[in-house]
Structures are given as C-alpha cells and as structure tokens.
C-alpha cells in the first residue's frame, strides 16, 4: 500500500484526524460530503462519487483498480448519516501533481471563511499561497477570487444585501443611539442607492460642547464593485487628535453631493445648538466644497490644508531652497515677516503667478482670518484612506459597522486616557506651555499697568495684554496658548500660565468630548427590514434600495499611491525670539545678551 501523507504541512498547524471507521456518524449528508472531500485533499487522492442522494452517499478512489470505497447511509428515524461499509486501504499512488479535483471553489470558500471573518483584506494571491502551503494543492487565482467572493457573502452577506438593509440599519442607529442622524436616499424608478449620511449623538455632543470650532472636510474614493465616495467632516479634540463628526457615502463625488453633505451638516448643527459657532473649515478647497461652504456656512473662515498647498508649491517649482523659504513664509506670524520672506522668494524665482492661484489669506498664518489653533493640515485624510481600504470589499452596512466599531474603540480608549490625566491641560498643550516658560527666562519684563506688560529682549520689544490675551507677536492669538512673552508677563505677576490657555486645550474639555457613549447595534437578524418610520429620505419604510448603477470597470484598477510621509504634519519651522534666526529656540540661542 502506498502511504498518503500531508505534504507541505506547517509545523504550527494542528493536524486534524483523517481516519474513518464503520459506524462513524455525520449530522447530515452535506457534512458527510465535505468531510470526505477534506480527507481526499489531505491524503492526496481523488474521490469519484458513485451515488449521492438524500438517503445515501457512495464514493470510491478515482484510480482504476484501487479498492478504497466508502458507503454512507441515512440512519432510520433520525437526520444523521453513518458509515455502513468501508474499504480504507489504498493501493494506488494517489495524486502525484498539485492539482486536485476536490479543491473546488466551494472548498476554497470553506477553507478561508474563518480567516476572512477577521481579515476581509485577505487577498486571492495570499489565499492560493496559503492553500498550497497548508494543504499541498494548487488552485488558480480565479478559484481563489471566486472562493473569497462566496465566503465573503456567507460571512458578511452580499454587496446587494448591504444596500437592501440600509433603511433598517438607519432605523437601528436612531433607535439605539437617540439623537443620532442616519439618513439614506435612493434615486430613480429602480430606487438605486444615492446617498447615506450618519452622525452619532456622542460625536455631535462632544463637538458642540468640548471641541474647538474647527472642521476638516475630505473624501476618499471607494474601490469596491459599486465604487462610490466616502465623505467626512471631522473636528479636532483638545489633544489635537482627529474627532470624526459626520460621514457619508455617495454614489459619486460631485458638486451636488458636496452641497447636500454640507446642508445635512448645517441642519445637524442648527438643531443641536442655540448659537451656531463661527467655524474655521479646512479642506483642499475643490470647487464643489467652496460653493457648499459659502452656501451653508457663509460666516465660516474656509482655508486650504497646508499639506495640499505645500505639495502644489513643491510640484510647481521643484526647488528645495524655495520650498524652505515658503515654509518660513507660511509660519511667519506678522504681515511684515511674511512680506520679507516673499521678497526673498522673489529673488530666487517669480512666485506671484502661483500666489494668484493660492491667495495667502487662505493659508498663510499671518493673513488667514480664522483661528486654527495651530492645526493646519487635514489629519482625517489618512483615516479616510484606511476606512476605504478596510471596507471597500464589505457590504455597505458592514463598512458602516466597521467605522462604528472604530469610533466606539476610540471613544472608550480616549475616555480612559483622559481620566488618567492629572494635569490642567492635555499633554500636547502642557508641552507647549513648558517650552514657553523655559524661553520666557530670557526676557526683561516691564509692567505698564495692571494688565499690560512690555517684554524686552536684546533686539525687540513686545506688548502683552493678559486681560485680552494678546501679544504683539500674535502667537498667543493664533495658537490659543500663551507664547514665551505672555509666559514672562504672567510669571512676573505670580499667575499660573496654564490657566491662560484657551479652554479647548483643558483636560476637562477633553473628558467632556468623550463623555457620551456610542451604543452597540443588535445583530441584523433582530432588525425589522420594514415597519414603523421611514429611513431618512428613502420615502417608504418598506422601500428596497438597489445598488447604484455605477460599477467598477473590468481589469486591474490603476493604483493611486498615497505618500504616507506627506500625511505627517509638516515640521514647524522654529524661529528664535532673540536673534530671529531659524532652526533654534531662545532657550538654545548662543547670542550674548
């Protein structure tokens, strides 16, 4: 007898028992079929099915002359099946190549189901490599791809089911998280998916009561079968961490969809607050976003994301010296300092045509009228790309659940972290205050009256007003945290510098931002797919929403590589307050006083 053994077996793998005995029982005939197929693949022989119906299953080895044969029959009066006869010896050599008749798409789907449950990003190429390593058989890329599709549908439901469940899902959000907004809209006579808008009450409360009045707007394109675009409006918490407020999925990015998204955002904030805060909004300022902001937030200050502006400048001029001067101009605190840096840039190359396309009042610290509190770039971009990547192969409801899981985890982790802090300000603000206090020792302080101070250094004098929280250097007003001049003035009169930072940097506000809960949503088996209420703009409670008409074209999609290094915040150019040179602070300045 030729011995069959498991080839290419990973030493960490638990080897299942592939023995068969007469009297062995199976709960049903389908389990019997699957078990025998698994054994055939594991022991490298192929089955030939002689008979398979509701009452019996008979199979033999496919090699002519080999006596291996099994007969399984239904047990009387119960649904189980048992082995009646078994010839368990092989005289053949088994399957001598890597291809196996029983390694079907269905078998692949069952093999990868557990892995896909934890990792929807499991790629077909990884599937076929793992199957070869673990089972010693080869499957084609198409078998792996189809097996994944079938397994994803079994685990998460089909992509089409996801759209059908949206009205019920929106009802569940509003039921389990009262005060949340969940709206779904269909379009056309076939009720094709058009728009979905979600914002949880916990995020709404935290933004209005504890976050600075600043919003980021950005989007990420989805690469799944039905494409679409993920839109997001995100705030920033006290520790300068991204705080998603509202997100939407639309069938395509368009001016109309941005206008709708901003209108829903405006309604959401209008309903939940008596006095709408004057917002500062950051985005890449595409035409559709600009028009939507002007329409729905006419009093907001709408600036460019600095990363977007700097990449445009770098791509336009491709000159490292000019780029460094550009960053100096960006962070210049006063108009005079800004103009001086622009004059230096003009000596290298004429930058005015580019300045007409990107007016400085939309990005330069010295000229931008809104308050950004030192937050100059879109931090939500990387999160959106991650969400889009993690969820693009999931049904739309599962993708929304993935985002909710992440938000819930963030709220829980940050709530616990906030409770562990004992300082007045959050760590990032405490660090800035400590640096300001250290730099303040270089100054001479002259008190003009109860609230005004003259801060004298070797080359410059600054005026500080601790009542209006202003300094003539403008750093205090722009960043919301006392500068070194303000720290010198406050320390001279025995004040605690930390108490003069904007309240949005306090630990109390941080805790309040995460004080509300995002509650879980029951499993979809408990949802009512039709019933009381409507699903936002869907019109009818029992409406069936179908997938959008837009579908991914065949072939491999072009990859847009997102430069991760460009997602990091640009490094702040440090300028000494004593000698005014770049690259060091006053504390490290070697200029003699």
XYZ file of C-alpha atoms in Angstrom:
593
model
C 0.000 0.000 0.000
C 1.290 3.441 -0.892
C 1.271 5.713 2.109
C -0.517 9.050 1.719
C 0.776 11.849 3.912
C 0.076 15.526 4.302
C 2.537 17.419 2.129
C 3.793 20.904 2.889
C 2.261 20.836 6.350
C 3.041 23.898 8.503
C 4.613 22.726 11.757
C 2.392 25.126 13.736
C -0.772 23.686 12.202
C -2.961 21.311 14.233
C -3.295 18.187 12.082
C -6.927 17.015 12.009
C -7.893 13.361 12.375
C -8.483 11.984 8.856
C -9.342 8.417 9.880
C -12.693 6.856 9.026
C -14.368 3.973 10.899
C -17.514 1.950 10.341
C -20.365 3.405 12.395
C -18.922 6.947 12.294
C -21.805 9.439 12.140
C -22.350 12.767 10.356
C -25.154 15.228 11.194
C -26.318 15.356 7.545
C -25.290 14.294 4.062
C -23.721 17.675 3.221
C -21.363 17.400 6.210
C -20.527 13.881 5.071
C -19.648 15.108 1.555
C -17.481 17.940 2.886
C -15.663 15.685 5.358
C -14.791 13.097 2.698
C -13.615 15.840 0.301
C -11.378 17.277 3.028
C -9.931 13.820 3.700
C -9.305 13.226 -0.002
C -7.428 16.535 -0.313
C -5.458 15.988 2.893
C -4.404 12.440 1.937
C -3.837 13.305 -1.741
C -6.266 11.017 -3.501
C -9.256 11.935 -5.634
C -12.826 10.820 -4.998
C -15.209 9.529 -7.594
C -18.788 9.846 -6.371
C -20.806 6.750 -7.274
C -24.130 7.748 -5.693
C -25.260 10.823 -3.786
C -28.860 11.472 -2.810
C -30.962 12.217 0.304
C -30.505 8.761 1.776
C -27.006 7.606 0.849
C -23.565 8.682 -0.285
C -21.196 6.214 -2.004
C -17.706 7.168 -3.160
C -14.551 5.372 -4.259
C -10.975 6.248 -5.195
C -10.807 7.617 -8.744
C -7.817 5.420 -9.651
C -8.820 2.283 -11.533
C -8.173 -0.870 -9.518
C -7.764 0.878 -6.140
C -10.114 -0.813 -3.598
C -10.728 2.280 -1.408
C -14.505 2.721 -1.088
C -16.991 4.136 1.422
C -20.763 3.717 1.747
C -22.656 6.159 3.988
C -26.403 5.798 4.577
C -29.098 7.691 6.489
C -29.923 6.327 9.933
C -33.612 5.386 10.308
C -35.791 7.858 12.211
C -33.068 10.499 12.692
C -31.395 13.041 10.342
C -27.879 11.652 10.872
C -25.841 9.540 8.441
C -23.369 6.786 9.337
C -20.663 4.790 7.564
C -22.042 1.343 6.753
C -19.153 -0.143 4.752
C -15.550 0.986 4.398
C -12.534 -0.275 2.476
C -9.888 2.061 3.855
C -6.738 0.793 2.135
C -5.232 2.422 -0.965
C -3.104 0.512 -3.463
C -2.696 3.482 -5.826
C -0.053 6.194 -5.742
C -2.644 8.931 -5.223
C -2.482 12.377 -6.816
C 1.078 12.999 -7.962
C 0.650 16.629 -9.045
C -0.553 19.676 -7.129
C -3.941 19.965 -8.821
C -6.817 18.264 -7.072
C -10.297 17.592 -8.387
C -11.921 18.132 -4.983
C -10.258 21.561 -4.484
C -13.326 23.359 -5.847
C -14.432 26.957 -5.369
C -16.772 25.790 -2.601
C -13.920 24.044 -0.800
C -11.757 27.167 -1.112
C -14.609 29.261 0.333
C -14.928 26.975 3.360
C -11.163 26.879 3.860
C -10.784 30.666 4.068
C -14.038 31.569 5.859
C -12.530 31.857 9.347
C -9.625 33.970 8.105
C -11.901 36.273 6.084
C -14.129 36.824 9.102
C -11.185 38.508 10.848
C -9.492 39.972 7.770
C -11.675 40.989 4.802
C -8.479 42.252 3.119
C -7.245 38.665 2.665
C -6.126 38.763 -0.983
C -6.699 35.995 -3.572
C -2.957 35.669 -4.131
C -2.440 35.164 -0.379
C -5.262 32.601 -0.388
C -3.735 30.436 -3.100
C -0.290 30.660 -1.448
C -1.674 29.629 1.954
C -3.711 26.770 0.488
C -0.600 25.463 -1.252
C 1.428 25.707 1.952
C -1.213 24.183 4.245
C -2.877 21.588 2.018
C -0.288 20.853 -0.662
C -2.661 21.603 -3.543
C -2.665 24.329 -6.176
C -5.695 26.455 -7.011
C -5.884 29.117 -9.695
C -6.119 32.834 -8.994
C -9.705 32.798 -10.306
C -10.642 29.918 -7.981
C -9.168 31.856 -5.050
C -11.005 35.025 -6.097
C -14.356 33.247 -6.531
C -13.855 31.331 -3.300
C -13.269 34.607 -1.484
C -16.390 36.163 -3.052
C -18.505 33.192 -1.978
C -17.042 33.162 1.522
C -17.480 36.937 1.944
C -21.149 36.559 1.007
C -21.546 33.759 3.564
C -19.824 35.729 6.334
C -20.988 39.298 5.676
C -23.865 38.931 3.231
C -23.750 40.021 -0.391
C -22.974 43.562 -1.516
C -26.544 43.767 -2.792
C -27.917 42.720 0.625
C -25.978 45.624 2.154
C -27.947 48.206 0.168
C -31.240 46.433 0.846
C -30.582 46.560 4.618
C -29.755 50.291 4.721
C -33.249 51.586 5.712
C -33.430 49.091 8.592
C -29.844 49.908 9.585
C -30.611 53.632 9.770
C -33.614 52.876 11.975
C -31.384 50.820 14.279
C -28.878 53.666 14.623
C -31.617 56.114 15.608
C -33.220 53.582 17.939
C -30.052 52.531 19.788
C -28.368 55.969 19.761
C -31.197 58.525 20.226
C -30.319 61.955 18.856
C -28.120 60.481 16.125
C -28.716 61.253 12.454
C -28.995 58.390 9.941
C -30.432 59.132 6.509
C -30.476 57.089 3.321
C -31.664 58.273 -0.084
C -32.456 56.336 -3.255
C -32.865 57.715 -6.763
C -34.644 56.818 -9.981
C -37.553 54.474 -10.684
C -35.480 51.460 -9.589
C -34.617 53.012 -6.189
C -30.872 52.812 -6.766
C -28.658 53.904 -3.871
C -27.774 57.602 -3.940
C -26.662 58.898 -0.521
C -26.132 57.852 3.102
C -25.448 60.278 5.980
C -24.545 59.238 9.551
C -23.601 61.229 12.634
C -23.727 59.814 16.162
C -25.124 61.884 19.021
C -21.975 61.231 21.080
C -19.879 62.969 18.385
C -22.376 65.817 17.973
C -22.419 66.477 21.726
C -18.630 66.323 22.014
C -18.065 68.703 19.111
C -20.518 71.351 20.301
C -19.514 71.194 23.987
C -15.807 70.402 24.014
C -14.017 70.744 20.660
C -12.570 73.877 19.134
C -14.827 75.348 16.365
C -12.778 73.857 13.569
C -13.799 71.284 10.951
C -11.905 69.328 8.323
C -13.629 68.252 5.101
C -12.200 65.470 2.956
C -13.133 62.402 0.931
C -11.791 59.016 -0.171
C -12.872 57.106 -3.254
C -14.099 53.551 -2.731
C -12.690 50.823 -4.999
C -15.326 48.120 -4.471
C -17.675 46.631 -7.043
C -20.092 49.585 -6.906
C -17.480 52.320 -6.338
C -18.768 55.432 -4.529
C -17.091 58.079 -2.368
C -16.736 58.367 1.415
C -17.158 61.964 2.654
C -16.256 63.096 6.160
C -16.467 66.157 8.387
C -14.059 65.845 11.282
C -13.315 68.036 14.267
C -10.177 68.132 16.443
C -10.165 67.337 20.164
C -8.231 69.117 22.926
C -5.119 66.995 22.331
C -5.110 67.769 18.583
C -6.472 64.327 17.661
C -8.986 63.755 14.852
C -12.618 63.631 16.055
C -14.977 62.430 13.249
C -18.278 64.275 13.446
C -20.245 63.101 10.402
C -19.623 60.893 7.402
C -21.476 59.932 4.260
C -21.279 57.581 1.332
C -22.445 58.926 -2.024
C -22.686 57.218 -5.396
C -20.106 59.625 -6.843
C -18.183 62.737 -5.838
C -19.954 65.733 -7.343
C -20.714 69.369 -6.576
C -24.335 68.373 -5.852
C -23.301 65.711 -3.341
C -20.970 68.104 -1.512
C -23.784 70.673 -1.396
C -26.101 68.013 0.099
C -23.488 66.851 2.634
C -22.854 70.387 3.893
C -26.606 71.072 4.052
C -27.106 68.000 6.279
C -24.159 69.105 8.412
C -25.649 72.594 8.754
C -29.048 71.162 9.772
C -27.405 68.832 12.269
C -25.560 71.680 13.999
C -28.534 74.039 13.794
C -30.862 71.588 15.525
C -28.404 70.800 18.317
C -27.232 74.283 19.302
C -28.924 77.610 20.004
C -25.980 79.621 18.729
C -24.042 78.351 15.748
C -20.304 78.746 16.416
C -18.234 80.715 13.915
C -16.357 77.893 12.249
C -12.950 77.586 10.690
C -13.020 74.990 7.918
C -10.013 73.318 6.293
C -10.137 71.422 3.006
C -8.438 71.159 -0.361
C -10.969 73.802 -1.498
C -12.290 71.974 -4.552
C -14.921 73.981 -6.423
C -17.838 71.912 -5.051
C -16.661 72.258 -1.438
C -16.064 76.018 -1.759
C -19.572 76.620 -3.121
C -21.168 74.370 -0.496
C -19.358 76.108 2.384
C -20.290 79.553 1.043
C -23.929 78.457 0.795
C -24.396 76.706 4.132
C -21.675 78.272 6.329
C -21.380 81.806 4.910
C -19.689 83.194 8.057
C -17.077 80.403 8.250
C -13.400 81.015 7.504
C -12.509 78.464 4.824
C -8.788 77.810 4.414
C -6.535 75.463 2.492
C -4.973 72.381 4.008
C -1.289 73.310 4.251
C -0.149 69.904 3.044
C -2.163 70.323 -0.154
C -0.810 73.854 -0.699
C 2.796 72.874 0.005
C 2.628 69.887 -2.376
C 1.282 72.180 -5.080
C 4.099 74.657 -4.449
C 6.750 71.932 -4.441
C 5.416 70.377 -7.654
C 5.283 73.779 -9.329
C 8.798 74.996 -8.507
C 10.836 71.868 -7.633
C 13.381 73.987 -5.764
C 14.348 72.975 -2.213
C 15.595 76.458 -1.281
C 12.338 77.965 -2.462
C 10.314 75.351 -0.567
C 12.189 76.149 2.660
C 11.517 79.869 2.178
C 7.876 79.006 1.506
C 7.574 77.256 4.884
C 9.202 80.245 6.572
C 6.573 82.448 4.930
C 3.764 80.074 5.956
C 4.635 80.278 9.652
C 5.512 83.978 9.721
C 3.382 85.497 12.475
C 3.100 89.050 11.163
C 2.415 90.555 7.751
C 5.828 92.283 7.790
C 7.645 88.990 8.387
C 5.572 87.326 5.647
C 6.373 90.031 3.097
C 10.068 89.791 3.934
C 10.058 86.045 3.211
C 8.131 86.560 -0.034
C 10.733 89.130 -1.107
C 13.447 86.513 -0.532
C 11.467 84.019 -2.615
C 11.146 86.531 -5.454
C 14.950 86.821 -5.608
C 15.070 83.101 -6.384
C 12.070 82.898 -8.758
C 8.867 84.748 -9.573
C 6.199 83.113 -7.381
C 3.417 85.672 -7.909
C 1.503 83.693 -10.588
C 1.254 80.805 -8.126
C 0.164 83.213 -5.340
C -2.740 84.324 -7.551
C -3.930 80.702 -7.702
C -3.411 80.192 -3.947
C -4.049 83.549 -2.213
C -2.077 83.835 1.075
C -5.197 84.836 3.033
C -6.353 81.224 2.584
C -3.262 79.556 4.088
C -0.581 81.897 5.486
C -0.565 82.204 9.296
C -0.038 85.964 9.071
C -3.031 86.587 6.795
C -5.612 83.881 7.498
C -8.518 85.420 9.447
C -9.886 82.257 11.056
C -8.475 80.652 14.211
C -6.827 77.282 13.548
C -5.181 76.834 16.987
C -2.031 75.539 15.316
C -3.917 72.906 13.330
C -3.027 73.490 9.684
C -3.412 70.175 7.802
C -6.097 67.573 7.143
C -5.473 64.849 9.685
C -8.598 62.959 8.600
C -7.115 62.026 5.191
C -5.177 59.014 6.419
C -8.157 57.761 8.463
C -10.449 58.004 5.416
C -7.997 56.100 3.228
C -7.758 53.410 5.914
C -11.544 53.164 6.206
C -11.896 52.993 2.430
C -9.202 50.315 2.181
C -10.546 48.226 5.071
C -14.154 48.395 3.955
C -14.259 48.569 0.168
C -14.893 44.820 -0.206
C -17.543 44.714 2.529
C -21.274 45.319 2.042
C -22.081 48.964 2.778
C -23.755 48.154 6.122
C -20.711 46.166 7.239
C -18.458 49.041 6.228
C -20.525 51.440 8.340
C -20.323 48.983 11.219
C -16.532 48.817 10.825
C -16.412 52.619 11.171
C -18.733 52.499 14.200
C -16.523 49.857 15.868
C -13.509 52.126 15.371
C -15.313 55.190 16.743
C -16.503 53.200 19.759
C -12.974 51.954 20.467
C -11.567 55.486 20.121
C -14.170 56.914 22.485
C -13.528 54.196 25.081
C -9.720 54.398 24.876
C -9.625 58.184 24.963
C -12.200 58.370 27.747
C -9.982 56.127 29.880
C -6.861 58.057 28.918
C -8.489 61.389 29.814
C -9.488 60.079 33.238
C -5.867 59.106 33.923
C -4.519 62.634 33.368
C -3.997 64.805 36.452
C -2.744 67.974 34.717
C -4.772 71.095 33.908
C -4.051 70.908 30.185
C -3.744 67.973 27.779
C -0.168 66.663 27.259
C 0.421 68.409 23.898
C -0.584 71.783 25.390
C 1.403 71.147 28.585
C 4.496 70.619 26.424
C 3.996 73.938 24.612
C 3.469 75.757 27.918
C 6.666 74.229 29.349
C 8.623 75.386 26.283
C 7.152 78.887 26.565
C 8.075 79.074 30.280
C 11.627 77.920 29.527
C 12.020 80.541 26.773
C 10.483 83.291 28.936
C 13.541 83.400 31.215
C 15.471 85.280 28.522
C 13.238 88.373 28.761
C 13.104 91.519 30.856
C 9.563 92.345 31.998
C 8.325 95.936 32.461
C 4.810 96.324 33.852
C 2.889 99.241 32.330
C -0.333 98.778 34.322
C -2.449 96.033 35.849
C -2.882 94.098 32.599
C -0.266 95.421 30.123
C 3.379 94.437 30.056
C 6.397 95.356 27.981
C 8.596 92.361 27.241
C 12.118 93.426 26.302
C 14.761 91.346 24.538
C 18.058 92.415 23.026
C 16.529 93.281 19.654
C 12.768 93.512 20.038
C 10.063 94.662 22.429
C 6.652 93.012 22.569
C 3.498 94.249 24.268
C 1.394 91.724 26.208
C -2.153 92.299 27.463
C -3.147 89.480 29.822
C -6.765 90.636 30.021
C -7.461 90.422 26.275
C -4.917 87.563 25.980
C -2.973 89.259 23.213
C 0.699 89.639 22.381
C 2.092 91.860 19.655
C 3.969 88.830 18.263
C 0.458 87.314 17.571
C 1.417 83.764 18.584
C -0.936 83.762 21.615
C -3.932 84.779 19.480
C -3.114 82.382 16.633
C -2.322 79.257 18.643
C -4.561 79.824 21.692
C -1.687 79.046 24.104
C 0.445 81.722 25.848
C 3.661 82.478 23.980
C 7.010 82.993 25.716
C 6.339 86.761 26.035
C 2.961 86.090 27.662
C 4.537 83.488 29.951
C 7.139 86.054 31.081
C 4.407 88.597 31.861
C 2.211 86.108 33.715
C 5.057 84.671 35.772
C 6.178 88.181 36.787
C 2.840 88.786 38.498
C 2.500 85.321 40.027
C -0.104 83.953 37.617
C -0.345 80.301 36.511
C 0.459 80.334 32.796
C -1.638 77.198 32.161
C -4.840 78.946 33.221
C -4.436 81.397 30.335
C -4.558 78.800 27.567
C -7.830 78.511 25.642
C -10.281 76.262 27.479
C -10.451 73.916 24.473
C -6.965 72.645 25.491
C -8.040 71.635 29.006
C -8.277 68.073 30.298
C -11.824 68.904 31.409
C -12.859 69.605 27.825
C -11.060 66.506 26.601
C -13.013 64.371 29.057
C -16.271 66.043 28.081
C -15.604 65.368 24.376
C -15.621 61.615 25.080
C -18.160 61.610 27.910
C -21.011 60.229 25.797
C -21.357 56.616 24.680
C -21.718 55.176 21.183
C -24.077 52.278 21.820
C -23.924 48.904 20.045
C -26.335 47.915 17.299
C -28.042 44.493 17.502
C -27.238 41.748 15.027
C -29.126 42.173 11.760
C -31.209 39.063 12.482
C -33.112 41.223 15.012
C -33.797 44.116 12.620
C -37.115 44.813 11.037
C -36.500 45.423 7.364
C -39.842 47.163 7.116
C -42.054 48.715 9.721
C -42.576 51.922 11.608
C -40.955 55.158 10.410
C -39.033 55.986 7.274
C -35.391 55.660 6.515
C -34.496 59.304 6.198
C -35.056 60.328 2.603
C -35.947 56.861 1.377
C -39.609 57.814 1.372
C -41.239 54.488 2.284
C -40.404 52.327 5.249
C -40.501 49.151 3.176
C -38.504 50.530 0.256
C -35.977 48.169 -1.317
C -32.790 50.010 -2.176
C -30.789 48.548 -5.026
C -27.082 49.068 -5.738
C -26.062 52.170 -7.720
C -25.841 51.897 -11.495
C -22.156 52.793 -11.427
C -19.976 49.699 -11.345
C -16.242 49.127 -11.294
C -14.946 48.542 -14.854
C -13.240 45.209 -15.604
C -9.479 44.873 -15.315
C -6.953 45.860 -12.720
C -7.631 49.363 -11.353
C -4.905 51.965 -11.505
C -3.358 52.450 -8.098
C -3.011 55.916 -6.677
C -0.184 55.666 -4.171
C -0.786 57.872 -1.165
C 2.537 59.116 0.092
C 2.422 58.348 3.779
C 5.224 60.763 4.532
C 3.065 63.544 3.105
C 0.333 62.671 5.612
C 2.532 63.688 8.513
C 2.180 67.198 9.795
C 4.776 69.489 8.237
C 7.567 70.237 10.652
C 7.138 73.626 12.268
C 9.952 75.995 11.472
C 11.409 77.143 14.802
C 12.447 80.790 14.942
C 14.429 82.279 17.809
C 12.705 85.192 19.526
C 16.060 86.742 20.489
C 18.226 86.630 17.365
C 15.357 85.838 14.930
C 17.347 83.160 13.137
C 15.680 79.897 12.086
C 16.440 76.456 13.450
C 16.615 77.023 17.209
C 14.599 78.476 20.081
C 15.583 81.182 22.564
C 16.485 78.554 25.125
C 19.254 77.250 22.857
C 20.313 80.623 21.475
C 24.061 81.337 21.766
C 23.725 85.106 21.221
C 25.116 87.017 24.163
C 22.562 89.185 25.982
